[in-house]
């Protein structure tokens, strides 16, 4: 299984970016997909997560600005980021928890990360 993220870049404060991440490979189901980020000198933190049932969870710092969505048919998760500010500058990592069978354990996978830089 591989997670391929795209959409990072450099923007000015107040602008928007959309990140995409597609899961490829052979698996039974994806239980949840999400985005984490890690800024220099800081720990990796959850940004947003969406479950197979459609439930979402957001970090307080991005609520009202970021929106996570999925295309289940394409095993893809998106992160629409609006109103970006300098504090959003980080490497953004795609994450997926998936199963290889209906009775099996859930396994975690990570993408390589995509850089988001916001200039004030």
CSV table of N, CA and C in Angstrom, one decimal:
chain,number,residue,atom,x,y,z
A,1,UNK,N,0.8,-1.2,0.0
A,1,UNK,CA,0.0,0.0,0.0
A,1,UNK,C,0.9,1.2,0.0
A,2,UNK,N,0.5,2.2,-0.8
A,2,UNK,CA,1.3,3.4,-0.9
A,2,UNK,C,0.3,4.6,-0.8
A,3,UNK,N,0.7,5.7,-0.1
A,3,UNK,CA,-0.1,6.9,-0.1
A,3,UNK,C,0.7,8.0,-0.8
A,4,UNK,N,0.1,8.5,-1.8
A,4,UNK,CA,0.8,9.6,-2.6
A,4,UNK,C,0.0,10.9,-2.4
A,5,UNK,N,0.7,11.8,-1.8
A,5,UNK,CA,0.2,13.1,-1.5
A,5,UNK,C,0.6,14.2,-2.5
A,6,UNK,N,-0.2,15.1,-2.8
A,6,UNK,CA,0.2,16.2,-3.7
A,6,UNK,C,-0.6,17.5,-3.3
A,7,UNK,N,-0.2,18.6,-3.8
A,7,UNK,CA,-0.9,19.8,-3.6
A,7,UNK,C,-0.2,20.9,-2.7
A,8,UNK,N,0.9,20.5,-2.1
A,8,UNK,CA,1.6,21.5,-1.3
A,8,UNK,C,2.2,22.6,-2.1
A,9,UNK,N,2.7,23.6,-1.4
A,9,UNK,CA,3.3,24.7,-2.1
A,9,UNK,C,3.5,25.9,-1.2
A,10,UNK,N,3.8,27.0,-1.8
A,10,UNK,CA,4.1,28.2,-1.1
A,10,UNK,C,3.0,29.3,-1.4
A,11,UNK,N,2.4,29.8,-0.4
A,11,UNK,CA,1.3,30.8,-0.7
A,11,UNK,C,1.5,32.0,0.3
A,12,UNK,N,0.7,33.0,0.1
A,12,UNK,CA,0.7,34.2,1.0
A,12,UNK,C,-0.4,33.9,2.0
A,13,UNK,N,-0.3,34.6,3.1
A,13,UNK,CA,-1.3,34.5,4.2
A,13,UNK,C,-2.7,34.9,3.6
A,14,UNK,N,-3.7,34.1,4.0
A,14,UNK,CA,-5.0,34.4,3.5
A,14,UNK,C,-5.4,33.6,2.3
A,15,UNK,N,-4.4,33.0,1.6
A,15,UNK,CA,-4.7,32.3,0.4
A,15,UNK,C,-5.1,30.8,0.8
A,16,UNK,N,-5.4,30.0,-0.3
A,16,UNK,CA,-5.9,28.7,-0.1
A,16,UNK,C,-5.0,27.7,-0.8
A,17,UNK,N,-5.1,26.5,-0.3
A,17,UNK,CA,-4.5,25.3,-1.0
A,17,UNK,C,-5.3,24.1,-0.8
A,18,UNK,N,-5.2,23.2,-1.7
A,18,UNK,CA,-5.9,21.9,-1.5
A,18,UNK,C,-4.9,20.8,-1.7
A,19,UNK,N,-4.9,19.9,-0.6
A,19,UNK,CA,-4.0,18.8,-0.6
A,19,UNK,C,-4.8,17.6,-1.1
A,20,UNK,N,-4.2,16.6,-1.8
A,20,UNK,CA,-4.8,15.4,-2.2
A,20,UNK,C,-3.9,14.2,-1.8
A,21,UNK,N,-4.5,13.1,-1.5
A,21,UNK,CA,-3.8,11.9,-1.2
A,21,UNK,C,-4.5,10.7,-1.6
A,22,UNK,N,-3.9,9.9,-2.4
A,22,UNK,CA,-4.5,8.7,-2.9
A,22,UNK,C,-3.8,7.5,-2.4
A,23,UNK,N,-4.6,6.5,-2.0
A,23,UNK,CA,-4.1,5.2,-1.5
A,23,UNK,C,-4.2,4.2,-2.6
A,24,UNK,N,-3.1,3.6,-2.9
A,24,UNK,CA,-3.0,2.6,-3.9
A,24,UNK,C,-2.5,1.3,-3.4
A,25,UNK,N,-2.9,0.2,-4.0
A,25,UNK,CA,-2.4,-1.1,-3.6
A,25,UNK,C,-3.6,-2.0,-3.3
A,26,UNK,N,-3.4,-3.1,-2.7
A,26,UNK,CA,-4.4,-4.1,-2.5
A,26,UNK,C,-4.8,-4.1,-1.0
A,27,UNK,N,-6.0,-3.9,-0.7
A,27,UNK,CA,-6.5,-3.9,0.7
A,27,UNK,C,-8.0,-4.1,0.6
A,28,UNK,N,-8.6,-4.4,1.8
A,28,UNK,CA,-10.0,-4.7,1.9
A,28,UNK,C,-10.8,-3.4,2.1
A,29,UNK,N,-10.4,-2.6,3.0
A,29,UNK,CA,-11.2,-1.4,3.3
A,29,UNK,C,-10.3,-0.3,4.0
A,30,UNK,N,-10.6,0.9,3.8
A,30,UNK,CA,-10.0,2.0,4.5
A,30,UNK,C,-10.9,2.4,5.7
A,31,UNK,N,-10.4,2.4,6.9
A,31,UNK,CA,-11.2,2.7,8.1
A,31,UNK,C,-11.2,4.2,8.3
A,32,UNK,N,-10.1,4.9,8.1
A,32,UNK,CA,-10.1,6.3,8.1
A,32,UNK,C,-8.9,6.8,7.4
A,33,UNK,N,-9.0,8.1,7.0
A,33,UNK,CA,-7.9,8.8,6.3
A,33,UNK,C,-7.8,10.2,6.9
A,34,UNK,N,-6.6,10.7,6.9
A,34,UNK,CA,-6.5,12.0,7.5
A,34,UNK,C,-5.2,12.7,7.2
A,35,UNK,N,-5.0,13.8,7.7
A,35,UNK,CA,-3.8,14.6,7.5
A,35,UNK,C,-3.2,15.0,8.9
A,36,UNK,N,-1.9,14.9,9.0
A,36,UNK,CA,-1.2,15.4,10.1
A,36,UNK,C,-0.2,16.4,9.6
A,37,UNK,N,0.4,17.1,10.5
A,37,UNK,CA,1.4,18.1,10.1
A,37,UNK,C,2.5,18.2,11.1
A,38,UNK,N,3.7,18.5,10.7
A,38,UNK,CA,4.8,18.7,11.6
A,38,UNK,C,5.6,20.0,11.2
A,39,UNK,N,5.6,20.9,12.1
A,39,UNK,CA,6.3,22.1,11.9
A,39,UNK,C,7.7,22.0,12.5
A,40,UNK,N,8.6,22.8,12.0
A,40,UNK,CA,10.0,22.7,12.6
A,40,UNK,C,10.1,22.8,14.1
A,41,UNK,N,10.7,21.8,14.7
A,41,UNK,CA,10.8,21.9,16.2
A,41,UNK,C,9.6,21.5,16.9
A,42,UNK,N,8.6,21.0,16.3
A,42,UNK,CA,7.4,20.6,16.9
A,42,UNK,C,7.0,19.2,16.6
A,43,UNK,N,6.1,18.6,17.5
A,43,UNK,CA,5.7,17.2,17.2
A,43,UNK,C,4.6,17.2,16.1
A,44,UNK,N,4.5,16.0,15.5
A,44,UNK,CA,3.5,15.8,14.5
A,44,UNK,C,2.1,15.9,15.2
A,45,UNK,N,1.2,16.6,14.6
A,45,UNK,CA,-0.1,16.8,15.2
A,45,UNK,C,-1.2,16.5,14.1
A,46,UNK,N,-2.3,16.0,14.6
A,46,UNK,CA,-3.5,15.8,13.8
A,46,UNK,C,-4.0,17.1,13.3
A,47,UNK,N,-4.3,17.1,12.0
A,47,UNK,CA,-5.0,18.3,11.4
A,47,UNK,C,-6.4,18.0,11.2
A,48,UNK,N,-6.7,16.9,10.5
A,48,UNK,CA,-8.1,16.5,10.2
A,48,UNK,C,-8.1,15.1,9.9
A,49,UNK,N,-9.3,14.4,10.2
A,49,UNK,CA,-9.5,13.0,10.0
A,49,UNK,C,-10.9,12.8,9.6
A,50,UNK,N,-11.1,11.8,8.7
A,50,UNK,CA,-12.4,11.4,8.3
A,50,UNK,C,-12.5,9.9,8.3
A,51,UNK,N,-13.6,9.4,8.9
A,51,UNK,CA,-13.8,8.0,9.0
A,51,UNK,C,-14.5,7.4,7.8
A,52,UNK,N,-14.6,6.1,7.8
A,52,UNK,CA,-15.3,5.5,6.7
A,52,UNK,C,-16.8,5.9,6.7
A,53,UNK,N,-17.3,6.1,7.8
A,53,UNK,CA,-18.7,6.5,8.0
A,53,UNK,C,-19.0,8.0,7.6
A,54,UNK,N,-17.9,8.7,7.5
A,54,UNK,CA,-18.0,10.1,7.2
A,54,UNK,C,-17.9,11.1,8.3
A,55,UNK,N,-17.6,10.5,9.5
A,55,UNK,CA,-17.4,11.4,10.6
A,55,UNK,C,-16.0,12.1,10.5
A,56,UNK,N,-16.0,13.4,10.9
A,56,UNK,CA,-14.8,14.1,10.8
A,56,UNK,C,-14.3,14.7,12.2
A,57,UNK,N,-13.0,14.9,12.2
A,57,UNK,CA,-12.4,15.5,13.4
A,57,UNK,C,-11.3,16.5,13.0
A,58,UNK,N,-11.4,17.6,13.6
A,58,UNK,CA,-10.4,18.7,13.2
A,58,UNK,C,-9.6,19.2,14.4
A,59,UNK,N,-8.4,19.6,14.2
A,59,UNK,CA,-7.7,20.3,15.3
A,59,UNK,C,-8.4,21.7,15.5
A,60,UNK,N,-8.4,22.1,16.7
A,60,UNK,CA,-9.0,23.4,17.0
A,60,UNK,C,-8.5,24.5,16.2
A,61,UNK,N,-7.2,24.5,15.9
A,61,UNK,CA,-6.5,25.6,15.2
A,61,UNK,C,-7.0,25.7,13.7
A,62,UNK,N,-7.6,24.7,13.2
A,62,UNK,CA,-8.0,24.7,11.8
A,62,UNK,C,-9.5,24.7,11.6
A,63,UNK,N,-10.3,24.5,12.7
A,63,UNK,CA,-11.7,24.5,12.5
A,63,UNK,C,-12.2,25.8,11.9
A,64,UNK,N,-13.1,25.6,11.0
A,64,UNK,CA,-13.7,26.7,10.3
A,64,UNK,C,-12.9,27.2,9.1
A,65,UNK,N,-11.7,26.7,9.0
A,65,UNK,CA,-10.8,27.1,7.9
A,65,UNK,C,-10.5,26.0,6.9
A,66,UNK,N,-10.3,24.8,7.5
A,66,UNK,CA,-9.9,23.6,6.7
A,66,UNK,C,-11.1,22.7,6.6
A,67,UNK,N,-11.2,21.9,5.5
A,67,UNK,CA,-12.3,21.0,5.3
A,67,UNK,C,-11.7,19.7,4.7
A,68,UNK,N,-12.0,18.6,5.3
A,68,UNK,CA,-11.5,17.3,4.8
A,68,UNK,C,-12.7,16.6,4.1
A,69,UNK,N,-12.4,15.9,3.0
A,69,UNK,CA,-13.4,15.2,2.3
A,69,UNK,C,-12.7,14.0,1.6
A,70,UNK,N,-13.6,13.1,1.1
A,70,UNK,CA,-13.0,11.9,0.5
A,70,UNK,C,-13.8,11.5,-0.8
A,71,UNK,N,-13.1,10.8,-1.7
A,71,UNK,CA,-13.7,10.2,-2.8
A,71,UNK,C,-13.5,8.7,-2.6
A,72,UNK,N,-14.4,8.0,-2.0
A,72,UNK,CA,-14.2,6.6,-1.6
A,72,UNK,C,-13.9,5.7,-2.8
A,73,UNK,N,-14.5,6.0,-3.9
A,73,UNK,CA,-14.3,5.2,-5.1
A,73,UNK,C,-12.9,5.3,-5.6
A,74,UNK,N,-12.3,6.4,-5.3
A,74,UNK,CA,-10.9,6.6,-5.8
A,74,UNK,C,-9.9,6.5,-4.6
A,75,UNK,N,-10.4,6.1,-3.4
A,75,UNK,CA,-9.5,6.0,-2.3
A,75,UNK,C,-8.6,7.2,-2.1
A,76,UNK,N,-9.3,8.4,-2.2
A,76,UNK,CA,-8.6,9.6,-2.1
A,76,UNK,C,-9.2,10.5,-1.0
A,77,UNK,N,-8.3,11.2,-0.3
A,77,UNK,CA,-8.7,12.2,0.7
A,77,UNK,C,-8.2,13.5,0.3
A,78,UNK,N,-9.0,14.5,0.5
A,78,UNK,CA,-8.7,15.9,0.2
A,78,UNK,C,-8.7,16.8,1.5
A,79,UNK,N,-7.8,17.8,1.5
A,79,UNK,CA,-7.8,18.8,2.5
A,79,UNK,C,-7.9,20.1,1.9
A,80,UNK,N,-9.0,20.8,2.0
A,80,UNK,CA,-9.2,22.1,1.5
A,80,UNK,C,-8.8,23.1,2.6
A,81,UNK,N,-7.8,23.9,2.4
A,81,UNK,CA,-7.2,24.8,3.4
A,81,UNK,C,-7.4,26.2,3.0
A,82,UNK,N,-8.3,26.9,3.7
A,82,UNK,CA,-8.6,28.3,3.4
A,82,UNK,C,-8.0,29.2,4.5
A,83,UNK,N,-7.9,30.4,4.2
A,83,UNK,CA,-7.4,31.4,5.2
A,83,UNK,C,-6.1,31.0,5.9
A,84,UNK,N,-5.2,30.5,5.1
A,84,UNK,CA,-3.9,30.0,5.6
A,84,UNK,C,-3.1,31.2,6.3
A,85,UNK,N,-2.4,30.8,7.3
A,85,UNK,CA,-1.6,31.7,8.0
A,85,UNK,C,-0.2,31.1,8.3
A,86,UNK,N,0.7,31.9,8.8
A,86,UNK,CA,2.1,31.4,8.9
A,86,UNK,C,2.2,30.2,9.8
A,87,UNK,N,1.3,30.1,10.8
A,87,UNK,CA,1.3,29.0,11.7
A,87,UNK,C,0.9,27.7,11.1
A,88,UNK,N,0.4,27.8,9.9
A,88,UNK,CA,0.0,26.5,9.2
A,88,UNK,C,1.2,26.0,8.4
A,89,UNK,N,2.3,26.7,8.4
A,89,UNK,CA,3.5,26.2,7.7
A,89,UNK,C,4.0,24.9,8.4
A,90,UNK,N,4.2,23.9,7.6
A,90,UNK,CA,4.6,22.6,8.1
A,90,UNK,C,4.7,21.6,6.9
A,91,UNK,N,5.2,20.5,7.2
A,91,UNK,CA,5.1,19.3,6.3
A,91,UNK,C,3.8,18.6,6.6
A,92,UNK,N,3.0,18.4,5.7
A,92,UNK,CA,1.7,17.7,5.9
A,92,UNK,C,1.8,16.3,5.4
A,93,UNK,N,1.4,15.4,6.3
A,93,UNK,CA,1.5,14.0,6.0
A,93,UNK,C,0.1,13.4,5.9
A,94,UNK,N,-0.1,12.6,4.9
A,94,UNK,CA,-1.3,11.8,4.7
A,94,UNK,C,-1.2,10.5,5.5
A,95,UNK,N,-2.3,10.2,6.1
A,95,UNK,CA,-2.4,8.9,6.9
A,95,UNK,C,-3.6,8.1,6.5
A,96,UNK,N,-3.5,6.8,6.5
A,96,UNK,CA,-4.6,6.0,6.3
A,96,UNK,C,-4.5,4.8,7.2
A,97,UNK,N,-5.7,4.4,7.8
A,97,UNK,CA,-5.8,3.1,8.6
A,97,UNK,C,-6.6,2.2,7.8
A,98,UNK,N,-6.1,1.1,7.4
A,98,UNK,CA,-6.8,0.2,6.6
A,98,UNK,C,-6.7,-1.3,7.0
A,99,UNK,N,-7.6,-2.1,6.4
A,99,UNK,CA,-7.6,-3.5,6.7
A,99,UNK,C,-7.3,-4.3,5.4
A,100,UNK,N,-6.7,-5.4,5.6
A,100,UNK,CA,-6.5,-6.3,4.4
A,100,UNK,C,-7.6,-7.3,4.3
A,101,UNK,N,-8.4,-7.5,5.3
A,101,UNK,CA,-9.5,-8.4,5.3
A,101,UNK,C,-10.5,-7.9,6.3
A,102,UNK,N,-11.8,-8.5,6.2
A,102,UNK,CA,-12.8,-8.0,7.0
A,102,UNK,C,-12.6,-8.4,8.5
A,103,UNK,N,-11.8,-9.4,8.8
A,103,UNK,CA,-11.6,-9.9,10.1
A,103,UNK,C,-10.2,-9.4,10.7
A,104,UNK,N,-9.4,-8.8,9.8
A,104,UNK,CA,-8.1,-8.5,10.2
A,104,UNK,C,-7.9,-7.2,11.0
A,105,UNK,N,-6.7,-7.0,11.4
A,105,UNK,CA,-6.3,-5.8,12.1
A,105,UNK,C,-6.3,-4.6,11.2
A,106,UNK,N,-6.3,-3.4,11.8
A,106,UNK,CA,-6.2,-2.2,11.1
A,106,UNK,C,-4.7,-1.8,11.1
A,107,UNK,N,-4.2,-1.4,10.0
A,107,UNK,CA,-2.8,-1.0,9.9
A,107,UNK,C,-2.7,0.4,9.4
A,108,UNK,N,-1.6,1.1,9.9
A,108,UNK,CA,-1.4,2.5,9.7
A,108,UNK,C,-0.4,2.7,8.6
A,109,UNK,N,-0.7,3.6,7.7
A,109,UNK,CA,0.2,3.9,6.6
A,109,UNK,C,0.4,5.4,6.5
A,110,UNK,N,1.6,5.8,6.1
A,110,UNK,CA,1.9,7.3,6.0
A,110,UNK,C,2.4,7.6,4.6
A,111,UNK,N,2.0,8.7,4.1
A,111,UNK,CA,2.7,9.3,2.9
A,111,UNK,C,4.0,10.0,3.3
A,112,UNK,N,4.7,10.4,2.3
A,112,UNK,CA,6.0,11.0,2.5
A,112,UNK,C,6.0,12.4,2.9
A,113,UNK,N,4.8,13.0,2.8
A,113,UNK,CA,4.7,14.4,3.2
A,113,UNK,C,4.8,15.4,2.1
A,114,UNK,N,4.1,16.5,2.3
A,114,UNK,CA,4.2,17.6,1.3
A,114,UNK,C,4.3,18.9,2.0
A,115,UNK,N,5.2,19.7,1.6
A,115,UNK,CA,5.5,21.0,2.3
A,115,UNK,C,4.5,22.1,2.0
A,116,UNK,N,4.0,22.7,3.0
A,116,UNK,CA,3.1,23.9,2.9
A,116,UNK,C,3.8,25.0,3.6
A,117,UNK,N,4.1,26.1,2.8
A,117,UNK,CA,4.7,27.3,3.4
A,117,UNK,C,3.8,28.5,3.2
A,118,UNK,N,3.5,29.2,4.3
A,118,UNK,CA,2.7,30.3,4.2
A,118,UNK,C,3.5,31.6,4.6
A,119,UNK,N,3.5,32.5,3.8
A,119,UNK,CA,4.3,33.7,4.1
A,119,UNK,C,3.3,34.8,4.5
A,120,UNK,N,3.7,35.5,5.6
A,120,UNK,CA,2.9,36.6,6.1
A,120,UNK,C,3.2,37.9,5.5
